Coordinates of C-alpha atoms in Angstrom, one line a residue:
Chain A
X260 CA -10.5 18.2 17.8
X261 CA -8.2 17.1 15.0
X262 CA -5.2 18.6 16.9
X263 CA -6.2 16.6 20.0
X264 CA -6.6 13.5 17.9
X265 CA -3.1 13.7 16.5
X266 CA -1.6 14.7 19.8
X267 CA -3.1 11.6 21.5
X268 CA -2.2 9.4 18.6
X269 CA 1.4 10.6 18.7
X270 CA 1.5 10.2 22.5
X271 CA 0.2 6.7 22.2
X272 CA 2.9 5.9 19.7
X273 CA 5.8 7.3 21.6
X274 CA 4.8 5.9 25.0
X275 CA 6.6 2.7 24.1
X276 CA 9.2 4.0 21.7
X277 CA 11.1 0.8 21.3
X278 CA 8.0 -1.2 20.5
X279 CA 6.8 1.4 18.0
X280 CA 10.2 1.5 16.3
X281 CA 10.4 -2.3 16.0
X282 CA 6.9 -2.5 14.7
X283 CA 7.6 0.4 12.3
X284 CA 10.8 -1.3 11.0
X285 CA 8.8 -4.3 10.0
X286 CA 6.5 -2.2 7.8
X287 CA 9.5 -0.2 6.6
X288 CA 11.4 -3.2 5.5
X289 CA 8.3 -4.6 3.7
X290 CA 7.7 -1.3 1.9
X291 CA 11.4 -1.1 1.0
X292 CA 11.1 -4.6 -0.6
X293 CA 8.0 -3.8 -2.5
X294 CA 9.3 -0.5 -3.9
X295 CA 12.7 -2.0 -4.9
X296 CA 11.2 -5.1 -6.4
X297 CA 8.7 -3.2 -8.4
X298 CA 11.2 -0.5 -9.5
X299 CA 13.7 -3.1 -10.7
X300 CA 11.0 -5.2 -12.3
X301 CA 9.8 -2.1 -14.2
X302 CA 13.3 -1.0 -15.2
X303 CA 14.3 -4.5 -16.4
X304 CA 11.2 -4.6 -18.5
X305 CA 11.9 -1.2 -20.0
X306 CA 15.5 -2.1 -20.7
X307 CA 14.6 -5.4 -22.3
X308 CA 12.1 -3.7 -24.6
X309 CA 14.8 -1.2 -25.4
X310 CA 17.3 -3.9 -26.1
X311 CA 14.9 -5.7 -28.3
X312 CA 14.4 -2.5 -30.3
X313 CA 18.1 -2.5 -30.9
X314 CA 17.2 -5.0 -33.6
X315 CA 14.7 -2.6 -35.1
X316 CA 11.2 -1.4 -34.6
X317 CA 8.1 -3.2 -35.9
X318 CA 10.6 -5.4 -37.7
X319 CA 9.8 -8.6 -39.6
X320 CA 12.4 -10.9 -40.9
X321 CA 11.6 -13.4 -43.7
X322 CA 13.7 -16.4 -44.7
X323 CA 12.8 -18.2 -47.9
X324 CA 13.4 -21.9 -47.3
X325 CA 12.5 -25.2 -48.9
X326 CA 9.0 -26.6 -49.3
X327 CA 8.0 -29.5 -47.2
X328 CA 4.6 -30.1 -48.8
X329 CA 3.7 -31.0 -52.4
X330 CA 1.7 -28.2 -53.9
X331 CA 0.4 -27.2 -57.3
X332 CA 2.1 -30.0 -59.2
X333 CA 5.5 -29.5 -57.5
X334 CA 7.0 -32.1 -55.3
X335 CA 8.2 -31.2 -51.8
X336 CA 11.8 -30.1 -51.1
X337 CA 11.8 -27.4 -53.7
X338 CA 13.8 -24.3 -52.7
X339 CA 12.0 -21.0 -52.6
X340 CA 14.2 -18.2 -53.9
X341 CA 13.7 -14.5 -54.3
X342 CA 15.8 -12.0 -56.1
X343 CA 16.4 -8.4 -54.9
X344 CA 14.0 -7.1 -57.5
X345 CA 11.3 -9.5 -56.4
X346 CA 11.8 -8.3 -52.8
X347 CA 11.5 -4.6 -53.6
X348 CA 8.6 -5.5 -55.9
X349 CA 6.6 -6.8 -52.9
X350 CA 5.4 -3.4 -51.9
X351 CA 3.3 -3.2 -55.1
X352 CA 1.5 -6.4 -54.2
X353 CA 1.2 -6.3 -50.4
X354 CA -0.2 -3.2 -48.7
X355 CA 1.0 -2.0 -45.3
X356 CA 4.8 -2.4 -45.7
X357 CA 6.6 0.7 -44.6
X358 CA 10.1 -0.2 -45.8
X359 CA 11.5 -3.4 -47.3
X360 CA 15.0 -4.5 -48.2
X361 CA 17.1 -7.6 -49.1
X362 CA 19.9 -9.0 -47.0
X363 CA 22.8 -11.0 -48.3
X364 CA 25.2 -12.7 -45.8
X365 CA 28.5 -14.5 -45.9
X366 CA 31.4 -15.0 -43.6
X367 CA 34.6 -13.3 -44.9
X368 CA 38.1 -12.6 -43.8
X369 CA 38.9 -9.0 -43.2
X370 CA 42.3 -7.3 -42.8
X371 CA 43.5 -3.9 -41.8
X372 CA 47.2 -3.6 -41.3
X373 CA 48.1 -6.5 -39.1
X374 CA 44.6 -7.1 -37.8
X375 CA 42.7 -10.0 -39.3
X376 CA 39.3 -11.3 -38.5
X377 CA 36.7 -13.7 -39.8
X378 CA 33.5 -11.7 -39.7
X379 CA 30.0 -11.5 -41.1
X380 CA 29.7 -9.4 -44.2
X381 CA 26.2 -8.3 -45.2
X382 CA 25.0 -6.9 -48.5
X383 CA 22.2 -4.5 -47.9
X384 CA 20.2 -1.5 -49.3
X385 CA 19.9 2.1 -48.0
X386 CA 16.7 1.3 -46.1
X387 CA 18.6 -1.1 -43.8
X388 CA 19.8 1.8 -41.6
X389 CA 16.1 2.6 -40.7
X390 CA 14.9 -1.0 -40.5
X391 CA 17.7 -2.2 -38.3
X392 CA 18.7 0.9 -36.4
X393 CA 22.2 0.8 -37.7
X394 CA 22.7 4.5 -37.3
X395 CA 26.0 6.3 -38.2
X396 CA 28.0 7.6 -35.4
X397 CA 30.7 8.9 -37.7
X398 CA 30.4 9.2 -41.5
X399 CA 27.2 7.9 -43.2
X400 CA 25.4 4.7 -44.1
X401 CA 25.5 3.2 -47.6
X402 CA 23.7 5.5 -50.0
X403 CA 22.0 5.3 -53.4
X404 CA 25.1 6.2 -55.4
X405 CA 27.1 3.5 -53.7
X406 CA 24.4 1.1 -54.8
X407 CA 24.1 2.4 -58.4
X408 CA 27.9 2.4 -58.9
X409 CA 28.6 -0.8 -57.0
X410 CA 31.1 1.1 -55.0
X411 CA 33.5 -0.9 -52.8
X412 CA 32.5 1.0 -49.7
X413 CA 31.5 -0.3 -46.3
X414 CA 29.7 0.6 -43.1
X415 CA 31.1 -1.1 -40.0
X416 CA 30.0 -1.9 -36.5
X417 CA 31.5 0.0 -33.7
X418 CA 33.2 -3.0 -32.1
X419 CA 34.7 -4.0 -35.4
X420 CA 35.9 -0.5 -36.0
X421 CA 37.7 -0.5 -32.7
X422 CA 39.2 -4.0 -33.3
X423 CA 40.5 -3.1 -36.7
X424 CA 41.5 0.6 -36.3
X425 CA 42.3 0.9 -32.6
X426 CA 42.9 4.6 -32.0
X427 CA 42.8 5.6 -35.7
X428 CA 39.9 7.2 -37.4
X429 CA 38.1 4.4 -39.3
X430 CA 36.0 6.6 -41.6
X431 CA 38.0 7.0 -44.9
X432 CA 40.2 4.1 -43.8
X433 CA 40.7 1.0 -45.9
X434 CA 39.8 -2.6 -45.2
X435 CA 40.8 -5.6 -47.3
X436 CA 37.9 -8.1 -47.7
X437 CA 39.7 -11.1 -48.9
X438 CA 42.1 -9.1 -51.0
X439 CA 39.5 -6.6 -52.3
X440 CA 40.0 -3.1 -50.8
X441 CA 37.0 -1.4 -49.3
X442 CA 36.7 2.2 -48.0
X443 CA 35.0 2.8 -44.7
X444 CA 32.2 5.4 -45.1
X445 CA 30.7 5.2 -41.7
X446 CA 30.8 3.6 -38.2
X447 CA 27.7 2.5 -36.4
X448 CA 26.6 4.3 -33.3
X449 CA 26.8 2.0 -30.3
X450 CA 23.5 0.2 -29.6
X451 CA 22.3 -2.5 -27.4
X452 CA 21.4 -5.7 -29.3
X453 CA 21.5 -8.9 -27.3
X454 CA 21.3 -11.3 -30.3
X455 CA 21.1 -11.5 -34.0
X456 CA 19.7 -13.8 -36.6
X457 CA 22.6 -15.5 -38.4
X458 CA 26.1 -14.2 -38.1
X459 CA 27.7 -11.7 -35.9
X460 CA 25.8 -8.9 -34.1
X461 CA 25.6 -5.6 -35.9
X462 CA 28.4 -4.2 -33.8
X463 CA 30.8 -6.7 -35.3
X464 CA 29.5 -6.7 -38.9
X465 CA 30.6 -5.2 -42.1
X466 CA 27.8 -3.8 -44.3
X467 CA 28.3 -3.2 -48.0
X468 CA 25.9 -2.3 -50.9
X469 CA 24.1 -5.4 -52.0
X470 CA 25.0 -4.6 -55.6
X471 CA 28.7 -4.8 -54.7
X472 CA 28.0 -8.0 -52.8
X473 CA 26.2 -9.8 -55.6
X474 CA 28.9 -8.6 -58.1
X475 CA 31.8 -9.8 -56.0
X476 CA 30.4 -13.1 -54.7
X477 CA 28.0 -14.0 -57.4
X478 CA 24.9 -14.3 -55.2
X479 CA 21.6 -14.1 -57.1
X480 CA 19.1 -14.8 -54.4
X481 CA 18.7 -13.1 -51.1
X482 CA 19.5 -14.9 -47.8
X483 CA 16.5 -13.2 -46.3
X484 CA 14.6 -10.0 -46.5
X485 CA 13.4 -7.6 -43.9
X486 CA 10.5 -5.2 -43.7
X487 CA 8.8 -2.9 -41.2
X488 CA 5.0 -2.8 -40.7
X489 CA 3.6 0.7 -41.4
X490 CA 2.1 2.5 -38.4
X491 CA -1.5 1.6 -37.8
X492 CA -1.3 -1.7 -39.7
X493 CA -1.8 -5.0 -37.9
X494 CA 1.4 -6.8 -38.3
X495 CA -0.1 -10.3 -38.0
X496 CA -2.6 -9.5 -40.8
X497 CA 0.2 -8.1 -43.0
X498 CA 2.3 -11.2 -42.3
X499 CA -0.6 -13.4 -43.5
X500 CA -1.2 -11.4 -46.7
X501 CA 2.5 -11.5 -47.5
X502 CA 2.6 -15.2 -47.1
X503 CA -0.5 -15.8 -49.1
X504 CA 0.8 -13.5 -51.9
X505 CA 4.2 -15.3 -52.1
X506 CA 2.6 -18.7 -51.9
X507 CA 0.6 -18.0 -55.0
X508 CA 3.4 -16.3 -56.8
X509 CA 6.1 -18.9 -56.0
X510 CA 3.8 -21.9 -55.9
X511 CA 3.9 -23.3 -52.4
X512 CA 1.2 -24.1 -49.9
X513 CA 0.3 -21.2 -47.7
X514 CA 0.3 -23.7 -44.8
X515 CA 3.9 -24.6 -45.5
X516 CA 5.7 -22.6 -42.9
X517 CA 9.1 -24.0 -43.8
X518 CA 8.9 -22.6 -47.3
X519 CA 8.8 -19.2 -45.8
X520 CA 9.9 -18.7 -42.3
X521 CA 8.8 -15.4 -40.7
X522 CA 10.0 -13.9 -37.5
X523 CA 7.8 -11.0 -36.3
X524 CA 9.1 -8.7 -33.7
X525 CA 5.6 -7.4 -32.7
X526 CA 4.6 -11.0 -31.8
X527 CA 7.8 -11.3 -29.9
X528 CA 7.2 -8.1 -28.0
X529 CA 3.7 -9.2 -27.1
X530 CA 5.0 -12.4 -25.6
X531 CA 7.7 -10.5 -23.8
X532 CA 5.1 -8.0 -22.5
X533 CA 3.0 -10.8 -21.1
X534 CA 6.0 -12.4 -19.6
X535 CA 7.0 -9.2 -17.8
X536 CA 3.5 -8.6 -16.6
X537 CA 3.7 -12.0 -14.9
X538 CA 7.2 -11.2 -13.7
X539 CA 6.2 -7.9 -12.2
X540 CA 3.1 -9.4 -10.5
X541 CA 5.4 -12.1 -9.1
X542 CA 7.8 -9.6 -7.8
X543 CA 5.0 -7.5 -6.3
X544 CA 3.7 -10.6 -4.6
X545 CA 7.0 -11.4 -3.1
X546 CA 7.3 -7.8 -1.8
X547 CA 3.7 -7.9 -0.6
X548 CA 4.4 -11.0 1.4
X549 CA 7.3 -9.3 3.1
X550 CA 5.1 -6.4 3.8
X551 CA 2.4 -8.7 5.0
X552 CA 4.8 -10.0 7.7
X553 CA 5.2 -6.4 8.8
X554 CA 1.5 -6.0 8.8
X555 CA 1.0 -9.1 10.9
X556 CA 3.6 -7.6 13.3
X557 CA 1.5 -4.4 13.6
X558 CA -1.7 -6.4 14.1
X559 CA -0.2 -8.5 16.9
X560 CA 1.4 -5.5 18.6
X561 CA -1.9 -3.6 18.4
X562 CA -3.7 -6.6 19.9
X563 CA -1.3 -6.4 22.9
X564 CA -1.8 -2.6 23.1
X565 CA -5.6 -3.0 23.2
X566 CA -5.2 -5.6 25.9
X567 CA -3.1 -3.2 27.9
X568 CA -5.4 -0.3 27.5
X569 CA -8.6 -2.1 28.3
X570 CA -9.2 0.3 31.3
X571 CA -8.7 3.3 29.1
X572 CA -11.2 2.0 26.7
X573 CA -13.6 1.3 29.5
X574 CA -13.2 4.8 30.9
X575 CA -13.8 6.3 27.5
X576 CA -16.9 4.2 26.9
X577 CA -18.2 5.2 30.4
X578 CA -17.9 8.9 29.8
X579 CA -19.7 8.7 26.5
X580 CA -17.4 7.3 23.7
X581 CA -19.3 5.4 21.0
X582 CA -18.0 2.0 20.0
X583 CA -17.2 3.3 16.5
X584 CA -15.1 6.1 18.0
X585 CA -13.0 3.5 19.8
X586 CA -12.8 1.5 16.6
X587 CA -11.6 4.5 14.8
X588 CA -9.0 5.4 17.4
X589 CA -7.3 2.0 17.3
X590 CA -7.7 1.6 13.6
X591 CA -6.1 4.9 12.9
X592 CA -3.3 4.0 15.3
X593 CA -2.5 0.8 13.3
X594 CA -2.8 2.7 10.1
X595 CA -0.5 5.4 11.3
X596 CA 2.2 2.9 12.0
X597 CA 1.7 1.4 8.6
X598 CA 1.8 4.8 6.9
X599 CA 4.9 6.0 8.8
X600 CA 6.6 2.7 8.1
X601 CA 5.6 3.1 4.5
X602 CA 7.0 6.6 4.2
X603 CA 10.3 5.5 5.8
X604 CA 10.5 2.5 3.5
X605 CA 9.7 4.6 0.5
X606 CA 12.4 7.1 1.6
X607 CA 14.9 4.3 2.1
X608 CA 14.3 2.8 -1.2
X609 CA 14.4 6.2 -3.0
X610 CA 17.7 6.8 -1.3
X611 CA 19.1 3.5 -2.4
X612 CA 18.0 3.9 -6.0
X613 CA 19.4 7.4 -5.9
X614 CA 22.9 6.3 -4.9
X615 CA 23.0 3.3 -7.2
X616 CA 25.7 3.5 -9.8
X617 CA 23.3 3.8 -12.7
X618 CA 26.0 3.6 -15.4
X619 CA 27.3 0.2 -14.3
X620 CA 24.0 -1.6 -14.1
X621 CA 22.0 0.2 -16.9
X622 CA 22.7 -2.3 -19.7
X623 CA 21.5 -5.2 -17.6
X624 CA 18.6 -4.0 -15.5
X625 CA 18.0 -0.5 -16.8
X626 CA 17.7 2.5 -14.5
X627 CA 15.3 1.7 -11.7
X628 CA 13.2 4.6 -10.7
X629 CA 10.1 5.2 -8.5
X630 CA 7.7 6.1 -11.2
X631 CA 3.9 6.8 -10.5
X632 CA 3.1 3.2 -11.4
X633 CA 5.4 1.8 -8.7
X634 CA 4.2 4.5 -6.3
X635 CA 0.5 3.8 -6.8
X636 CA 1.0 0.0 -6.6
X637 CA 3.0 0.4 -3.3
X638 CA 0.4 2.7 -1.8
X639 CA -2.4 0.4 -2.7
X640 CA -0.6 -2.7 -1.2
X641 CA 0.2 -0.7 1.9
X642 CA -3.5 0.4 2.3
X643 CA -4.8 -3.1 1.9
X644 CA -2.3 -4.5 4.4
X645 CA -2.9 -1.6 6.7
X646 CA -6.6 -2.2 6.7
X647 CA -6.2 -5.9 7.3
X648 CA -3.7 -5.3 10.1
X649 CA -5.8 -2.5 11.7
X650 CA -9.3 -4.0 11.6
X651 CA -8.8 -6.9 14.0
X652 CA -7.3 -5.0 17.0
X653 CA -9.8 -2.1 16.4
X654 CA -12.7 -4.5 16.5
X655 CA -11.4 -6.1 19.7
X656 CA -11.0 -2.7 21.3
X657 CA -14.5 -1.6 20.3
X658 CA -16.0 -4.7 21.7
X659 CA -14.6 -4.1 25.1
X660 CA -17.1 -4.6 27.9
X661 CA -16.9 -1.4 29.9
X662 CA -18.1 -3.0 33.1
X663 CA -15.4 -5.6 33.1
X664 CA -12.8 -3.0 32.0
X665 CA -13.6 -0.6 34.8
X666 CA -13.7 -3.3 37.4
X667 CA -10.1 -4.4 36.8
Chain B
X103 CA -36.2 11.4 37.5
X104 CA -35.2 7.7 37.5
X105 CA -37.9 5.2 37.3
X106 CA -37.3 1.4 37.3
X107 CA -40.2 -1.0 36.8
X108 CA -39.6 -4.7 37.3
X109 CA -36.0 -4.6 36.2
X110 CA -34.5 -8.1 35.9
X111 CA -31.0 -9.0 34.9
X112 CA -30.1 -12.6 34.1
X113 CA -26.6 -13.7 33.5
X114 CA -25.8 -17.0 31.8
X115 CA -23.2 -18.6 34.0
X116 CA -22.2 -21.8 32.2
X117 CA -25.4 -23.7 31.6
X118 CA -27.3 -22.2 34.5
X119 CA -28.9 -18.8 34.3
X120 CA -28.2 -16.6 37.2
X121 CA -30.6 -13.9 38.1
X122 CA -28.7 -11.0 39.6
X123 CA -31.8 -8.7 39.8
X124 CA -35.1 -10.2 40.4
X125 CA -37.6 -7.5 39.6
X126 CA -36.5 -4.1 40.9
X127 CA -39.0 -1.4 41.3
X128 CA -37.3 1.9 42.3
X129 CA -38.0 5.6 41.8
X130 CA -35.5 8.2 42.4
X131 CA -36.6 11.8 42.1
X132 CA -34.5 14.6 40.7
X133 CA -32.3 16.1 43.4
X134 CA -32.3 13.1 45.7
X135 CA -29.3 11.9 47.6
X136 CA -29.5 8.1 47.7
X137 CA -27.2 5.5 49.1
X138 CA -27.5 1.9 47.8
X139 CA -26.4 -0.6 50.4
X140 CA -26.4 -4.3 50.7
X141 CA -24.0 -7.3 51.1
X142 CA -21.8 -8.3 48.2
X143 CA -23.7 -10.4 45.6
X144 CA -26.9 -8.5 46.4
X145 CA -26.9 -6.9 42.9
X146 CA -25.7 -3.4 43.9
X147 CA -23.2 -3.1 41.1
X148 CA -25.5 -4.6 38.5
X149 CA -28.1 -2.1 39.5
X150 CA -25.7 0.8 39.3
X151 CA -24.5 -0.3 35.9
X152 CA -28.1 -0.4 34.6
X153 CA -28.9 3.0 36.1
X154 CA -25.7 4.3 34.6
X155 CA -26.6 2.9 31.2
X156 CA -23.4 0.9 31.1
X157 CA -25.5 -2.3 31.1
X158 CA -29.0 -3.1 29.9
X159 CA -31.6 -5.0 31.8
X160 CA -32.9 -8.4 30.6
X161 CA -36.4 -7.2 31.0
X162 CA -38.3 -4.4 32.6
X163 CA -38.7 -0.7 32.0
X164 CA -36.2 2.1 32.8
X165 CA -37.4 5.6 32.4
X166 CA -34.7 8.3 32.6
X167 CA -36.3 11.7 32.6
X168 CA -39.5 10.3 31.1
X169 CA -37.5 8.6 28.3
X170 CA -37.5 4.8 28.1
X171 CA -33.9 3.9 27.8
X172 CA -34.4 0.2 28.1
X173 CA -34.4 -0.5 24.4
X174 CA -31.6 1.7 23.3
X175 CA -28.4 0.5 21.6
X176 CA -25.0 0.8 23.2
X177 CA -24.0 3.8 21.1
X178 CA -27.3 5.5 21.8
X179 CA -26.7 4.9 25.5
X180 CA -23.2 6.4 25.1
X181 CA -24.8 9.7 24.4
X182 CA -27.0 9.4 27.5
X183 CA -24.0 8.6 29.6
X184 CA -22.1 11.5 28.1
X185 CA -24.8 14.1 28.8
X186 CA -26.8 12.9 31.8
X187 CA -24.6 10.8 34.0
X188 CA -21.3 11.4 35.7
X189 CA -19.4 8.4 37.1
X190 CA -17.1 8.4 40.1
X191 CA -15.3 5.1 40.8
X192 CA -13.7 3.5 43.8
X193 CA -10.4 3.2 41.9
X194 CA -10.8 6.6 40.2
X195 CA -10.3 5.2 36.7
X196 CA -8.2 8.1 35.5
X197 CA -6.1 7.7 32.4
X198 CA -2.6 7.3 33.8
X199 CA -0.6 8.9 31.0
X200 CA -2.9 11.8 30.6
X201 CA -2.7 15.1 32.6
X202 CA -5.4 16.2 35.0
X203 CA -6.5 18.6 32.3
X204 CA -6.8 15.9 29.7
X205 CA -8.6 13.6 32.1
X206 CA -11.2 16.2 32.9
X207 CA -11.5 17.1 29.2
X208 CA -12.2 13.6 28.1
X209 CA -16.1 13.7 28.2
X210 CA -16.1 17.0 26.4
X211 CA -14.2 15.3 23.5
X212 CA -17.2 13.0 23.0
X213 CA -19.6 15.9 23.2
X214 CA -18.2 17.8 20.2
X215 CA -17.1 21.0 22.1
X216 CA -14.6 23.4 20.6
X217 CA -11.1 23.6 22.0
X218 CA -11.9 27.0 23.5
X219 CA -15.1 25.8 25.2
X220 CA -13.3 22.8 26.5
X221 CA -10.5 24.8 27.9
X222 CA -12.8 27.2 29.7
X223 CA -14.9 24.4 31.1
X224 CA -12.0 22.3 32.3
X225 CA -10.5 25.3 34.0
X226 CA -13.8 26.1 35.7
X227 CA -14.1 22.5 37.0
X228 CA -10.6 22.2 38.2
X229 CA -10.9 25.5 40.0
X230 CA -14.1 24.2 41.6
X231 CA -12.3 21.2 43.0
X232 CA -9.3 23.4 43.8
X233 CA -6.8 21.6 41.6
X234 CA -6.1 24.0 38.7
X235 CA -2.5 24.3 39.7
X236 CA -2.2 20.6 39.2
X237 CA -3.6 20.6 35.7
X238 CA -0.4 19.6 34.0
X239 CA 0.3 16.8 36.4
X240 CA -0.4 13.1 35.8
X241 CA -2.6 11.1 38.3
X242 CA 0.5 9.3 39.6
X243 CA 1.8 12.6 40.9
X244 CA -1.4 13.2 42.9
X245 CA -2.7 11.9 46.2
X246 CA -5.7 9.6 46.3
X247 CA -8.0 12.4 47.5
X248 CA -6.7 14.7 44.7
X249 CA -7.2 11.9 42.1
X250 CA -10.8 11.5 43.2
X251 CA -11.4 15.2 43.0
X252 CA -10.1 15.1 39.4
X253 CA -12.4 12.2 38.8
X254 CA -15.3 14.3 40.2
X255 CA -14.4 17.2 38.0
X256 CA -14.4 14.8 35.0
X257 CA -17.8 13.5 36.1
X258 CA -19.3 17.0 36.2
X259 CA -17.7 18.5 33.1
X260 CA -20.7 17.9 30.8
X261 CA -23.1 19.2 33.5
X262 CA -25.0 15.9 33.9
X263 CA -28.0 16.0 36.3
X264 CA -27.1 12.7 37.8
X265 CA -23.9 11.7 39.6
X266 CA -23.2 7.9 40.2
X267 CA -20.6 7.0 42.6
X268 CA -19.4 3.4 43.3
X269 CA -17.7 3.3 46.7
X270 CA -16.2 6.7 46.1
X271 CA -14.3 6.7 49.4
X272 CA -13.3 3.1 49.4
X273 CA -9.7 3.7 48.5
X274 CA -9.2 6.9 50.6
X275 CA -8.1 7.6 54.1
X276 CA -10.9 9.0 56.4
X277 CA -9.8 12.7 55.9
X278 CA -9.8 12.5 52.1
X279 CA -13.0 10.5 52.3
X280 CA -14.7 13.3 54.3
X281 CA -13.5 15.9 51.8
X282 CA -15.0 13.9 49.0
X283 CA -18.3 13.4 50.8
X284 CA -18.4 17.2 51.5
X285 CA -18.1 17.8 47.8
X286 CA -21.0 15.4 47.1
X287 CA -23.0 17.1 49.8
X288 CA -22.3 20.5 48.1
X289 CA -23.3 19.1 44.7
X290 CA -26.5 17.7 46.1
X291 CA -27.3 21.1 47.6
X292 CA -26.7 22.6 44.2
X293 CA -29.4 20.4 42.8
X294 CA -27.6 17.3 41.5
X295 CA -29.1 13.8 41.9
X296 CA -26.5 11.8 43.7
X297 CA -26.6 8.0 43.8
X298 CA -23.9 6.1 45.5
X299 CA -23.1 2.5 46.4
X300 CA -21.3 2.1 49.7
X301 CA -20.6 -0.3 52.5
X302 CA -19.7 2.4 54.9
X303 CA -22.4 3.6 57.3
X304 CA -20.6 6.9 57.9
X305 CA -20.6 7.6 54.2
X306 CA -24.2 6.4 53.8
X307 CA -25.0 8.9 56.6
X308 CA -24.6 11.8 54.1
X309 CA -27.4 10.3 52.0
X310 CA -31.0 11.4 52.6
X311 CA -32.3 8.0 51.7
X312 CA -31.0 4.5 51.8
X313 CA -32.0 1.8 49.4
X314 CA -31.2 -1.7 50.7
X315 CA -30.7 -4.6 48.3
X316 CA -30.7 -8.3 49.2
X317 CA -30.5 -11.1 46.8
X318 CA -31.5 -9.0 43.8
X319 CA -34.5 -7.4 45.4
X320 CA -35.1 -4.0 47.0
X321 CA -36.0 -4.3 50.7
X322 CA -37.4 -0.8 50.8
X323 CA -38.0 0.2 47.2
X324 CA -40.9 2.5 47.1
X325 CA -40.4 5.9 48.5
X326 CA -43.3 5.4 50.7
X327 CA -41.8 2.2 52.2

């Protein structure tokens, strides 16, 4: 019975090969579009998330600013300033901080041999490497002893290393920072970081111990500080308690967002996630519309097929076919075209994704792949459209009047 | 046994109702050989469709083997057609892309028979009409007479007690027509109820009883008449 069913189904499909192929290609093209759009949407999302983590993970950046509200007897316009000790001391007063550290920043002129650059110089602590994902490719990051002894050592971004040292080994090399010699102890591992807050990106930055920085340049107060939220801690709640603690301690209104400007990566990621959800739904819809056109093609062709096969339907009804059997026959025929087109479209998109030069596009759109999510979404869209496309012709076939059909 | 009581069929033609059958009373015993005759428009086809369960009457009772089939749904009637009635048409109504074998097999597919049973049964029937050697051929490769024999094999494959034929020789030359009628004759002798619509007096001559229709009424309905 099943064998007969498939034999007949297949014969019905190959009876008009050109028509079947054309109908099939509509569905194939639609599936191709859906799969590719979803796969790329997905990979762009993943890559963007990855790029954002280049800055750090669960990272919060805090800039002390200037008050804009009068508070506790102080007039507005008062600068809020924190020392390194105050920054490190925050962990005692605010719970839920995993790591915290100061950040000093200035633009300075560097020289190595004949190469000279104006570049961002940052004074940081040992925790900076974890907070900001500045991981050593060669050598090491700034350590405790560097800080204690105010050593003139530096850790440099990979692009800066190439610009200054060309083919030479940077680690152990010497850089003059406005006449003061520094020894390079490490070079950062290449990472993707689309932007930075203030100054050059990490790849073009020179990092030195904050102790050295303050001694050389006479800074007392941090430009900003950074911390990471401990796992399992709500970063928004932590942000609020930090603000309320500092407002009490430094005497500014907790509502005064200019006194303390906070950038929270978790919030940012949330927004980006929402954006990408919308983005992917949008892409899926564009693909679905393309597929819908293919589905409409199947439906209209099947309408013609039903018309042409009225007599066959009449004969089948006369010899004892039930209406639902006829319905099923034509519905499965439409569905089969959709499924075959879907498989072909899937295969075509898988092939295209397979031959894409992943290396060249990865930094921009990530590596598109047909993951289960994309697969399930596509199959669902296909089934919905297949059902819509199949139901009208099948109903038409099942409602054939056998008397009229046999008379023709 | 077929028993029709006051069968009426009304078609709505535009705004006016048109009564194709105006109260048919007709009884056909099992094993009869009946020819239904009458001018066109007399309601022959409508009557055959109702007897064949392809159509339902607007009112009246239809008992087929003691069972009232007048109130059954289309899908319920499908089963009745499948098991009890074999159709033979003037234009054969074979599926053009299917082989002789598949054409004969068709009613078995709607009767849930296994592949093995179907094969045996189809072979038996094609042998009976002398066309087994043509079982892989399509209708277009056969003569009219052969096509009608395939159609008869199809009509008989589920062993229905009743055979309905609508002008079975209308599209055939006289030799083929005679062959077909001899098959009907043989089937009647083997116990089938044969009911056929015809214009042709020679063909009607094979029947043992002639029912004449005129304007939706039977002129000689009761057997006694």
